[in-house]
Amino acid sequence: MNAFVSGQSRLALIVDGNSQYFVRHGGGGVHTPMNPLMMGSFVDSPDVRQFESVTIDQVVDELSLAVEQDTALQFLLALMDHVEESDLRLKLVDRLDELSRRPAVGRYLSNRLYAFPLPESAIPEMKTLVAELGLAHPLGSEILSVLLRQSQVAVVHGAWEELAATRFQNDADRYRFFSAAVLAGLTRAIVTGEGQPIAADCIPARCSGELVDAWIQTAFGAQLAANSGGRVAPRASAPKKAKIPAWLKVAKARGPIRAETVKATIAVKSSAAERKQLRGGL
Amino acid sequence: MRCLNPQCPAEIHDSLRVCATCGRDNGCPNVRKAQEPAEVAALRNRLEEAELRADARGAGQNLARFRDEVADKSVAVLAMPASNALPLLNEDGQAFSNFYRLVEAGVRIPKPNWYDRFRGIADQLLFPHYAENIFFAALSLDRQGSPYYGTVSLSLAPFAISDRATVFESNSLLFCRDRNLGLQSDVPPGYRAAWEDRGMIAASKLEPKLVPDTQPGEFSGILLEQKPTDDADFVEVHVYDRITRHSLSGVVIRRTGDPDTELFHALVRNACSQKGLACEEVA
């Protein structure tokens, strides 16, 4: 049987010969026939993934993982947007900590973080989150890495935009390829230069190898041009010696996350001076 | 039909809203269909028969009350998991695309087999050549959808849909399947209505459930079954074209014991508060 799984909608659509039905997360394996209301919820989710020749148990497992990945991603996005209520923020960080320790969830978040440059408004929030999680936490160190590589993320994404504009007939193909590349960790691999296993079947076959090569070449070309001042305004003066910002010092000092640690961080943040310090520039 | 622009000689196809010749908006195809004389007459007949039956057993007044309440107070709702609702509430630009638009764009999932067997037949009968523009919701008196579909119910603001929504007897897919409708037999008239006539559909359909001592507080459960199973009955709402967050009038959250879901609910409440959207919690 084949299946389409969406963590966001908490549903898997099973296609088994002539039978098609939904399996709901947490629904005790209940199979639900097609229904317009349910279908709408399913197809509106941007994270639908296809699995071929799978058993029902595998589908249930994949759905469970997809739900954890979506939950972690949405909590991370919420934290990026700034959560005013400290108790809620604490709970979100706590749960994100738990979820992201599962390697498949952490990798999913990491791959997503390298897909697009972070919006300006999210950067202070992400710095705070790094301070809260600590650098010993896999997600904390990964977010730090993403923060430090924002210019490269922008270059790689810009290279993609430039290339995609000439290579795809329509937005759907373009979207499909880019989504697959992100999920497979390709954007992360190009930005960091770190080899990461790329599931070949995640990349649509008809435009895989050559396009990926072209993307990498375009990105490197853009990076070289940027480094030589061709793409960005040259620095007015020689770069100063990097100074470790306060938020990073806090993060470095933190061990593995604990509820008390987060509470303490929140408490510290309530002090205006410290909060300002935590949100200091890179 | 002839274009509504008196100076335009064009004939408008049943599936089109805008005249290709002059650009005049001729109204949504689903609304035009529901307002056809044959549809309106058949629905009136059904209602008259329902009223006679209700009167005969002393439930006539209750049926009239029920009809009026649905006509005055019912809203279109979308029930979904909180994880689905949150991105929709947060992203201004995200439209609630429907299945067909996505299939057409090839963005999300390929067309599955059931499309041809069930959904396709139902939709081609009900929305010939414009199914890709129809968005589905359910009619509700208490702004809650069926709990089976999720813990967050989004209500659509009447201003956003009253000119482009129609109501249908029940789950259209099951309606067509149970009656063996298809190429040989079309959807009979009298089972759909324009938005302003939704009380007529509800009363015609649900008259057998009203008895002399039915209390007004029971009306919402009669209109939309609140059982947490996939066979919960409802009056289906068909909205032509896209819906965005700005089309919403409010949100109802149904509390659960699940910690992750409750965190999502807290984020949904925050999003509502930021966007100035009414949000209510129920047990």
Coordinates of C-alpha atoms in Angstrom, one line a residue:
Chain A
M1 CA 0.0 0.0 0.0
N2 CA 1.0 3.6 -0.5
A3 CA 0.5 6.4 2.0
F4 CA 0.5 10.2 2.2
V5 CA 1.4 11.4 5.7
S6 CA 0.9 14.9 7.1
G7 CA 2.1 15.7 10.6
Q8 CA 0.4 19.1 10.6
S9 CA -3.1 17.6 9.9
R10 CA -2.4 14.6 12.1
L11 CA -3.5 12.3 9.2
A12 CA -2.3 9.7 6.9
L13 CA -4.1 8.9 3.7
I14 CA -3.8 5.2 2.8
V15 CA -4.2 4.1 -0.8
D16 CA -4.5 0.3 -0.8
G17 CA -5.6 -0.9 -4.2
N18 CA -9.1 0.4 -4.6
S19 CA -9.5 1.3 -1.0
Q20 CA -8.6 4.8 0.3
Y21 CA -9.0 5.9 3.9
F22 CA -7.6 8.1 6.5
V23 CA -5.7 7.0 9.7
R24 CA -5.8 9.6 12.4
H25 CA -2.9 10.2 14.8
G26 CA -3.9 9.0 18.3
G27 CA -7.1 7.6 16.8
G28 CA -6.4 4.1 17.8
G29 CA -5.8 3.0 14.2
V30 CA -9.4 4.0 13.3
H31 CA -9.9 4.1 9.5
T32 CA -12.0 6.9 8.2
P33 CA -13.6 6.9 4.8
M34 CA -13.2 10.0 2.6
N35 CA -14.8 13.1 3.7
P36 CA -14.8 16.6 2.2
L37 CA -14.2 18.3 5.6
M38 CA -11.3 16.0 6.5
M39 CA -9.8 16.2 3.0
G40 CA -9.6 20.0 3.2
S41 CA -7.7 19.9 6.4
F42 CA -5.3 17.3 5.0
V43 CA -4.5 19.0 1.7
D44 CA -4.0 22.4 3.2
S45 CA -1.0 21.0 5.1
P46 CA 2.3 21.9 3.6
D47 CA 4.1 18.8 4.9
V48 CA 2.4 15.9 3.1
R49 CA 5.0 13.2 2.3
Q50 CA 4.5 10.1 0.2
F51 CA 5.5 6.6 1.1
E52 CA 5.4 3.6 -1.2
S53 CA 5.0 0.0 -0.4
V54 CA 4.5 0.4 3.3
T55 CA 2.6 -1.6 5.9
I56 CA 0.0 0.0 8.2
D57 CA 2.4 -0.2 11.1
Q58 CA 5.0 1.7 9.2
V59 CA 2.4 4.3 8.3
V60 CA 1.4 4.7 11.9
D61 CA 5.1 5.1 12.9
E62 CA 5.7 7.6 10.1
L63 CA 2.6 9.6 11.2
S64 CA 3.8 9.6 14.8
L65 CA 7.2 10.9 13.8
A66 CA 5.6 13.5 11.4
V67 CA 3.4 14.7 14.2
E68 CA 6.4 15.2 16.5
Q69 CA 8.4 17.0 13.7
D70 CA 5.5 19.3 13.0
T71 CA 4.9 20.0 16.7
A72 CA 8.6 20.8 17.2
L73 CA 8.6 23.0 14.1
Q74 CA 5.5 24.9 15.1
F75 CA 6.8 25.5 18.6
L76 CA 10.1 26.7 17.2
L77 CA 8.3 29.1 14.9
A78 CA 6.2 30.4 17.8
L79 CA 9.3 31.0 19.8
M80 CA 10.8 32.9 16.8
D81 CA 7.7 35.1 16.7
H82 CA 8.2 36.0 20.4
V83 CA 5.9 34.6 23.1
E84 CA 5.1 37.3 25.6
E85 CA 3.7 35.0 28.3
S86 CA 6.7 33.7 30.3
D87 CA 4.9 30.5 31.5
L88 CA 3.9 29.6 28.0
R89 CA 7.4 30.3 26.7
L90 CA 8.8 28.1 29.4
K91 CA 6.6 25.2 28.5
L92 CA 7.3 25.6 24.8
V93 CA 11.0 25.6 25.3
D94 CA 10.8 22.6 27.6
R95 CA 8.8 20.6 25.1
L96 CA 11.0 21.7 22.2
D97 CA 14.0 20.6 24.2
E98 CA 12.4 17.1 24.6
L99 CA 11.2 16.7 21.0
S100 CA 14.3 17.9 19.4
R101 CA 16.5 15.4 21.2
R102 CA 15.0 12.7 19.0
P103 CA 17.5 12.7 16.1
A104 CA 14.9 12.5 13.3
V105 CA 13.1 15.6 14.8
G106 CA 16.3 17.5 15.4
R107 CA 17.5 16.9 11.8
Y108 CA 14.1 18.0 10.5
L109 CA 14.3 21.3 12.4
S110 CA 17.9 21.8 11.4
N111 CA 17.1 21.2 7.7
R112 CA 14.2 23.7 7.9
L113 CA 16.3 26.3 9.5
Y114 CA 18.8 26.3 6.7
A115 CA 16.2 26.7 4.0
F116 CA 15.6 30.4 4.2
P117 CA 17.4 33.4 5.8
L118 CA 15.7 34.1 9.1
P119 CA 13.6 37.3 9.2
E120 CA 15.3 40.1 11.1
S121 CA 12.6 40.0 13.7
A122 CA 13.4 36.4 14.5
I123 CA 17.1 36.8 15.2
P124 CA 16.8 38.3 18.7
E125 CA 14.3 35.6 19.6
M126 CA 16.6 32.9 18.3
K127 CA 19.5 34.3 20.3
T128 CA 17.4 34.1 23.4
L129 CA 16.5 30.6 22.6
V130 CA 20.2 29.6 22.2
A131 CA 20.8 31.1 25.6
E132 CA 17.9 29.2 27.1
L133 CA 18.8 25.9 25.5
G134 CA 22.6 26.2 26.0
L135 CA 25.2 25.2 23.6
A136 CA 25.4 21.7 25.0
H137 CA 21.9 21.1 23.6
P138 CA 22.0 19.8 20.0
L139 CA 19.3 22.3 18.9
G140 CA 21.0 25.1 20.8
S141 CA 24.2 24.6 19.0
E142 CA 22.4 24.1 15.7
I143 CA 20.6 27.4 16.0
L144 CA 23.8 29.1 16.8
S145 CA 25.3 27.6 13.7
V146 CA 22.4 28.9 11.6
L147 CA 22.6 32.3 13.2
L148 CA 26.3 32.6 12.4
R149 CA 25.7 31.5 8.8
Q150 CA 22.9 33.8 7.9
S151 CA 24.8 35.4 5.1
Q152 CA 25.7 32.0 3.6
V153 CA 22.0 30.9 3.9
A154 CA 21.0 34.0 2.0
V155 CA 23.6 33.3 -0.7
V156 CA 22.5 29.7 -1.1
H157 CA 18.8 30.7 -1.2
G158 CA 19.5 33.5 -3.6
A159 CA 21.4 31.1 -5.8
W160 CA 18.4 28.8 -5.7
E161 CA 16.0 31.6 -6.7
E162 CA 18.3 32.6 -9.5
L163 CA 18.6 29.1 -10.8
A164 CA 15.0 28.0 -10.3
A165 CA 13.8 31.0 -12.3
T166 CA 15.3 29.5 -15.5
R167 CA 14.9 25.8 -14.8
F168 CA 11.3 25.2 -13.9
Q169 CA 8.3 25.4 -16.1
N170 CA 6.0 26.1 -13.2
D171 CA 5.9 27.0 -9.5
A172 CA 4.6 23.5 -8.5
D173 CA 7.8 21.7 -9.8
R174 CA 9.9 24.4 -8.3
Y175 CA 8.2 24.0 -5.0
R176 CA 8.4 20.3 -5.1
F177 CA 12.1 20.2 -5.8
F178 CA 13.0 22.8 -3.2
S179 CA 10.9 21.1 -0.5
A180 CA 12.5 17.8 -1.2
A181 CA 15.9 19.3 -1.2
V182 CA 15.2 21.0 2.2
L183 CA 13.8 17.9 3.7
A184 CA 16.7 15.8 2.5
G185 CA 19.2 18.2 4.1
L186 CA 20.6 19.5 0.8
T187 CA 20.3 23.2 1.7
R188 CA 22.0 22.6 5.0
A189 CA 24.8 20.6 3.3
I190 CA 25.4 23.3 0.7
V191 CA 25.5 26.1 3.4
T192 CA 27.7 24.2 5.9
G193 CA 29.8 22.2 3.5
E194 CA 29.3 19.3 5.8
G195 CA 28.5 16.1 4.1
Q196 CA 25.1 14.8 5.2
P197 CA 23.4 11.7 3.9
I198 CA 20.9 12.8 1.3
A199 CA 18.1 10.3 0.6
A200 CA 18.2 10.0 -3.2
D201 CA 14.5 9.3 -3.4
C202 CA 13.8 12.6 -1.8
I203 CA 14.9 14.5 -4.8
P204 CA 12.7 14.2 -7.9
A205 CA 14.7 12.1 -10.3
R206 CA 14.2 14.0 -13.4
C207 CA 16.1 17.0 -12.2
S208 CA 18.3 15.8 -9.5
G209 CA 22.0 15.5 -10.1
E210 CA 22.6 18.2 -12.8
L211 CA 20.4 20.7 -11.0
V212 CA 22.0 20.2 -7.7
D213 CA 25.5 20.6 -9.2
A214 CA 24.3 23.8 -10.9
W215 CA 22.9 25.1 -7.6
I216 CA 26.1 24.4 -5.8
Q217 CA 28.1 26.1 -8.5
T218 CA 25.8 29.1 -8.5
A219 CA 26.0 29.4 -4.8
F220 CA 29.8 29.2 -4.7
G221 CA 30.0 31.7 -7.5
A222 CA 27.7 34.1 -5.6
Q223 CA 29.7 33.5 -2.4
L224 CA 33.0 34.2 -4.2
A225 CA 31.6 37.4 -5.7
A226 CA 30.2 38.5 -2.3
N227 CA 33.6 37.8 -0.7
S228 CA 35.4 39.9 -3.4
G229 CA 32.9 42.7 -3.0
G230 CA 31.1 42.0 -6.3
R231 CA 27.8 41.5 -4.7
V232 CA 27.8 43.4 -1.5
A233 CA 29.0 46.8 -0.5
P234 CA 32.7 46.6 0.6
R235 CA 33.4 47.1 4.2
A236 CA 34.2 50.7 5.1
S237 CA 37.0 49.6 7.4
A238 CA 38.9 46.4 8.2
P239 CA 36.7 43.9 10.2
K240 CA 37.2 44.2 13.9
K241 CA 38.2 41.3 16.0
A242 CA 35.2 39.3 16.8
K243 CA 33.8 40.0 20.3
I244 CA 31.8 37.3 22.0
P245 CA 28.4 38.7 22.6
A246 CA 26.6 38.5 26.0
W247 CA 23.9 36.1 24.8
L248 CA 26.5 33.7 23.6
K249 CA 28.4 33.8 26.8
V250 CA 25.2 32.9 28.6
A251 CA 24.6 30.1 26.2
K252 CA 28.1 28.8 26.6
A253 CA 27.8 28.8 30.3
R254 CA 24.7 26.7 30.2
G255 CA 24.7 23.0 30.6
P256 CA 22.0 20.6 29.4
I257 CA 18.6 22.3 29.7
R258 CA 16.5 21.8 32.8
A259 CA 13.3 23.4 33.8
E260 CA 15.0 25.4 36.5
T261 CA 17.5 26.7 34.0
V262 CA 14.8 28.0 31.8
K263 CA 13.0 29.5 34.7
A264 CA 16.2 31.2 35.8
T265 CA 16.7 32.5 32.3
I266 CA 13.2 33.8 32.1
A267 CA 13.7 35.4 35.5
V268 CA 16.9 37.0 34.4
K269 CA 15.2 38.2 31.2
S270 CA 12.7 40.0 33.3
S271 CA 15.5 42.4 34.3
A272 CA 15.5 45.0 31.6
A273 CA 19.3 45.4 31.5
E274 CA 19.9 41.6 31.2
R275 CA 17.2 41.2 28.6
K276 CA 18.9 43.9 26.5
Q277 CA 22.2 42.1 27.0
L278 CA 20.7 38.8 26.0
R279 CA 19.4 40.3 22.8
G280 CA 22.7 42.0 21.9
G281 CA 24.0 41.9 18.4
L282 CA 26.1 39.2 17.0
Chain B
M1 CA -27.8 32.4 -19.0
R2 CA -27.4 35.8 -20.6
C3 CA -24.8 38.1 -19.0
L4 CA -26.3 40.4 -16.5
N5 CA -24.8 43.4 -18.2
P6 CA -27.8 44.6 -20.3
Q7 CA -25.4 45.8 -23.0
C8 CA -23.5 42.6 -23.3
P9 CA -24.8 39.9 -25.7
A10 CA -22.7 37.1 -24.2
E11 CA -24.1 33.8 -22.8
I12 CA -22.5 32.9 -19.5
H13 CA -21.6 29.2 -19.0
D14 CA -23.0 27.7 -15.8
S15 CA -19.6 27.2 -14.4
L16 CA -18.4 30.8 -14.8
R17 CA -18.7 33.7 -12.5
V18 CA -17.2 36.5 -14.6
C19 CA -18.3 37.2 -18.2
A20 CA -15.4 36.8 -20.5
T21 CA -16.8 39.4 -22.9
C22 CA -17.4 42.3 -20.6
G23 CA -16.0 41.3 -17.2
R24 CA -19.3 41.6 -15.4
D25 CA -19.6 39.6 -12.2
N26 CA -22.6 37.3 -12.8
G27 CA -22.6 35.8 -9.3
C28 CA -21.1 32.6 -8.1
P29 CA -22.1 29.5 -10.1
N30 CA -23.1 27.5 -6.9
V31 CA -25.4 30.4 -5.8
R32 CA -26.9 30.8 -9.3
K33 CA -27.6 27.0 -9.3
A34 CA -29.3 27.1 -5.9
Q35 CA -31.5 30.0 -7.0
E36 CA -32.8 28.3 -10.1
P37 CA -36.6 28.2 -10.0
A38 CA -36.7 24.4 -10.1
E39 CA -34.4 24.2 -7.0
V40 CA -36.3 26.8 -5.1
A41 CA -39.7 25.3 -5.9
A42 CA -38.5 21.8 -4.9
L43 CA -37.1 23.0 -1.6
R44 CA -40.3 24.9 -0.8
N45 CA -42.3 21.7 -1.5
R46 CA -40.0 19.8 0.9
L47 CA -40.4 22.4 3.5
E48 CA -44.2 22.5 3.2
E49 CA -44.4 18.7 3.5
A50 CA -42.1 18.9 6.6
E51 CA -44.3 21.5 8.2
L52 CA -47.4 19.5 7.6
R53 CA -45.8 16.4 9.3
A54 CA -44.5 18.5 12.2
D55 CA -47.9 20.1 12.7
A56 CA -49.6 16.7 12.7
R57 CA -47.6 15.7 15.7
G58 CA -47.6 19.0 17.5
A59 CA -44.1 20.0 16.6
G60 CA -44.9 22.7 14.1
Q61 CA -44.0 25.6 16.4
N62 CA -40.7 24.0 17.2
L63 CA -39.9 23.5 13.6
A64 CA -40.6 27.1 12.9
R65 CA -38.4 28.2 15.7
F66 CA -35.6 25.9 14.6
R67 CA -35.9 27.2 11.0
D68 CA -35.8 30.8 12.2
E69 CA -32.8 30.2 14.5
V70 CA -30.8 28.5 11.7
A71 CA -31.7 31.3 9.3
D72 CA -30.7 34.0 11.8
K73 CA -27.8 32.6 13.8
S74 CA -26.1 29.7 12.1
V75 CA -22.6 30.1 10.8
A76 CA -20.2 28.2 8.6
V77 CA -17.5 26.5 10.6
L78 CA -14.3 24.6 9.9
A79 CA -13.2 22.2 12.6
M80 CA -9.6 21.1 12.4
P81 CA -6.6 20.1 14.6
A82 CA -5.0 23.0 16.4
S83 CA -1.8 22.3 14.5
N84 CA -3.7 23.1 11.3
A85 CA -5.4 26.1 12.7
L86 CA -2.3 27.9 14.0
P87 CA -0.5 28.5 10.7
L88 CA -3.7 29.7 9.2
L89 CA -4.3 32.2 12.0
N90 CA -0.7 33.4 11.9
E91 CA -0.1 33.8 8.2
D92 CA -2.0 36.6 6.5
G93 CA -1.2 35.5 3.1
Q94 CA -2.1 31.8 3.4
A95 CA -5.3 31.1 1.7
F96 CA -7.3 28.0 2.5
S97 CA -6.7 26.3 -0.7
N98 CA -8.8 23.3 -1.6
F99 CA -7.9 19.9 -2.8
Y100 CA -8.5 20.6 -6.5
R101 CA -6.5 23.8 -6.6
L102 CA -3.6 22.0 -5.1
V103 CA -3.9 19.0 -7.4
E104 CA -4.1 21.3 -10.3
A105 CA -1.0 23.1 -9.2
G106 CA 0.6 19.7 -8.4
V107 CA 1.9 21.2 -5.3
R108 CA 0.9 18.9 -2.5
I109 CA -0.4 15.5 -3.4
P110 CA -1.2 13.7 -6.6
K111 CA -4.8 12.9 -7.5
P112 CA -5.7 9.7 -5.7
N113 CA -7.9 7.0 -7.1
W114 CA -10.9 7.9 -5.0
Y115 CA -11.2 11.2 -6.8
D116 CA -12.6 9.4 -9.8
R117 CA -14.7 7.0 -7.9
F118 CA -16.4 9.1 -5.2
R119 CA -15.3 12.7 -4.8
G120 CA -15.0 13.4 -8.5
I121 CA -18.5 12.1 -9.2
A122 CA -20.1 14.0 -6.3
D123 CA -18.3 17.2 -7.2
Q124 CA -18.9 17.0 -10.9
L125 CA -22.6 16.5 -10.2
L126 CA -22.8 19.3 -7.8
F127 CA -20.2 21.7 -9.2
P128 CA -19.7 20.8 -12.9
H129 CA -16.5 22.4 -14.2
Y130 CA -16.0 24.6 -11.1
A131 CA -15.3 22.1 -8.3
E132 CA -11.8 23.4 -8.0
N133 CA -13.3 26.7 -6.7
I134 CA -15.4 25.2 -4.0
F135 CA -14.4 25.2 -0.3
F136 CA -16.2 23.0 2.2
A137 CA -17.5 23.8 5.7
A138 CA -20.3 22.8 8.0
L139 CA -23.3 24.7 9.3
S140 CA -23.4 25.3 13.1
L141 CA -25.5 27.1 15.7
D142 CA -22.9 27.1 18.5
R143 CA -19.9 27.9 16.3
Q144 CA -18.5 24.4 17.0
G145 CA -17.7 21.9 14.3
S146 CA -17.8 18.1 14.8
P147 CA -15.2 17.1 17.4
Y148 CA -14.1 14.4 15.1
Y149 CA -12.3 16.8 12.8
G150 CA -10.4 18.6 15.5
T151 CA -10.4 20.7 18.6
V152 CA -10.4 24.1 17.0
S153 CA -13.4 25.5 15.1
L154 CA -13.1 28.5 12.9
S155 CA -16.2 30.5 12.1
L156 CA -16.5 32.2 8.8
A157 CA -17.8 35.8 9.0
P158 CA -21.2 36.1 7.2
F159 CA -20.0 39.2 5.4
A160 CA -17.2 37.1 3.8
I161 CA -19.4 34.4 2.5
S162 CA -23.1 35.4 2.3
D163 CA -22.9 36.3 -1.4
R164 CA -20.9 33.2 -2.4
A165 CA -22.0 30.4 -0.1
T166 CA -24.7 27.8 -0.5
V167 CA -25.8 25.0 1.8
F168 CA -26.3 21.3 0.9
E169 CA -28.4 18.6 2.7
S170 CA -25.5 16.7 4.1
N171 CA -22.0 15.3 3.4
S172 CA -22.2 15.6 -0.4
L173 CA -19.9 12.6 -1.0
L174 CA -22.1 10.3 1.1
F175 CA -25.3 11.9 -0.3
C176 CA -24.3 10.9 -3.9
R177 CA -22.8 7.6 -2.9
D178 CA -25.8 6.5 -0.9
R179 CA -28.2 7.4 -3.7
N180 CA -26.1 5.9 -6.4
L181 CA -26.0 9.2 -8.2
G182 CA -23.8 9.5 -11.3
L183 CA -24.0 9.9 -15.0
Q184 CA -27.4 8.3 -15.2
S185 CA -29.0 10.2 -12.3
D186 CA -28.4 13.8 -11.3
V187 CA -28.7 15.4 -7.9
P188 CA -32.4 15.9 -7.4
P189 CA -33.6 19.5 -6.9
G190 CA -34.5 20.8 -3.4
Y191 CA -31.4 19.7 -1.5
R192 CA -29.4 22.9 -1.8
A193 CA -30.1 26.5 -1.0
A194 CA -28.5 30.0 -1.1
W195 CA -27.0 31.1 2.1
E196 CA -30.0 33.2 3.1
D197 CA -32.3 30.2 2.7
R198 CA -30.2 27.8 4.9
G199 CA -33.0 27.7 7.5
M200 CA -35.2 26.0 4.8
I201 CA -32.7 23.2 4.1
A202 CA -32.2 22.6 7.9
A203 CA -35.9 22.5 8.6
S204 CA -36.7 20.3 5.6
K205 CA -34.0 17.8 6.5
L206 CA -34.2 17.7 10.3
E207 CA -38.0 18.0 10.8
P208 CA -38.2 14.3 12.0
K209 CA -35.8 15.1 14.9
L210 CA -38.1 17.9 16.3
V211 CA -40.7 16.8 18.8
P212 CA -43.3 18.9 20.8
D213 CA -41.0 19.2 23.8
T214 CA -37.7 19.8 22.0
Q215 CA -36.0 22.7 23.8
P216 CA -34.2 25.5 21.9
G217 CA -31.0 24.5 23.6
E218 CA -31.1 21.3 21.7
F219 CA -31.2 22.9 18.3
S220 CA -27.4 23.1 17.9
G221 CA -27.0 19.4 18.5
I222 CA -29.8 18.6 16.0
L223 CA -28.2 20.8 13.3
L224 CA -24.7 19.4 13.7
E225 CA -24.2 16.1 15.5
Q226 CA -21.6 16.5 18.2
K227 CA -20.5 12.9 18.3
P228 CA -16.8 12.3 17.9
T229 CA -17.2 9.8 15.0
D230 CA -16.8 10.1 11.3
D231 CA -20.5 9.6 10.6
A232 CA -21.6 12.7 12.5
D233 CA -24.2 14.3 10.3
F234 CA -24.1 18.0 9.3
V235 CA -25.4 20.4 6.7
E236 CA -22.6 21.0 4.3
V237 CA -21.6 24.6 3.3
H238 CA -20.1 25.2 -0.1
V239 CA -18.2 28.5 -0.4
Y240 CA -17.1 29.7 -3.8
D241 CA -13.5 30.8 -4.0
R242 CA -10.8 31.4 -1.5
I243 CA -11.0 32.1 2.2
T244 CA -8.3 33.8 4.3
R245 CA -7.9 34.6 7.9
H246 CA -9.7 37.8 7.4
S247 CA -12.8 35.8 6.4
L248 CA -13.0 34.5 10.0
S249 CA -15.3 35.9 12.7
G250 CA -14.1 33.8 15.7
V251 CA -12.6 30.7 17.1
V252 CA -13.8 28.1 19.5
I253 CA -11.4 25.8 21.2
R254 CA -12.4 22.5 22.7
R255 CA -10.2 21.7 25.7
T256 CA -8.5 18.3 25.8
G257 CA -6.2 16.6 28.3
D258 CA -3.3 16.3 25.9
P259 CA -0.4 18.5 26.9
D260 CA 0.9 19.2 23.3
T261 CA -2.6 20.1 22.1
E262 CA -3.1 22.4 25.0
L263 CA 0.2 24.2 24.1
F264 CA -1.1 24.6 20.6
H265 CA -4.4 25.9 22.1
A266 CA -2.5 28.5 24.1
L267 CA -0.7 29.6 20.8
V268 CA -4.1 29.8 19.0
R269 CA -5.4 32.0 21.8
N270 CA -2.4 34.2 21.5
A271 CA -2.8 34.4 17.8
C272 CA -6.5 35.3 18.1
S273 CA -5.6 38.0 20.7
Q274 CA -3.0 39.5 18.4
K275 CA -5.3 39.5 15.4
G276 CA -8.3 40.8 17.4
L277 CA -10.3 37.6 16.8
A278 CA -12.8 36.4 19.3
C279 CA -11.7 33.2 21.0
E280 CA -13.8 31.1 23.3
E281 CA -12.9 27.9 25.1
V282 CA -15.3 25.1 25.9
A283 CA -14.9 21.8 27.8

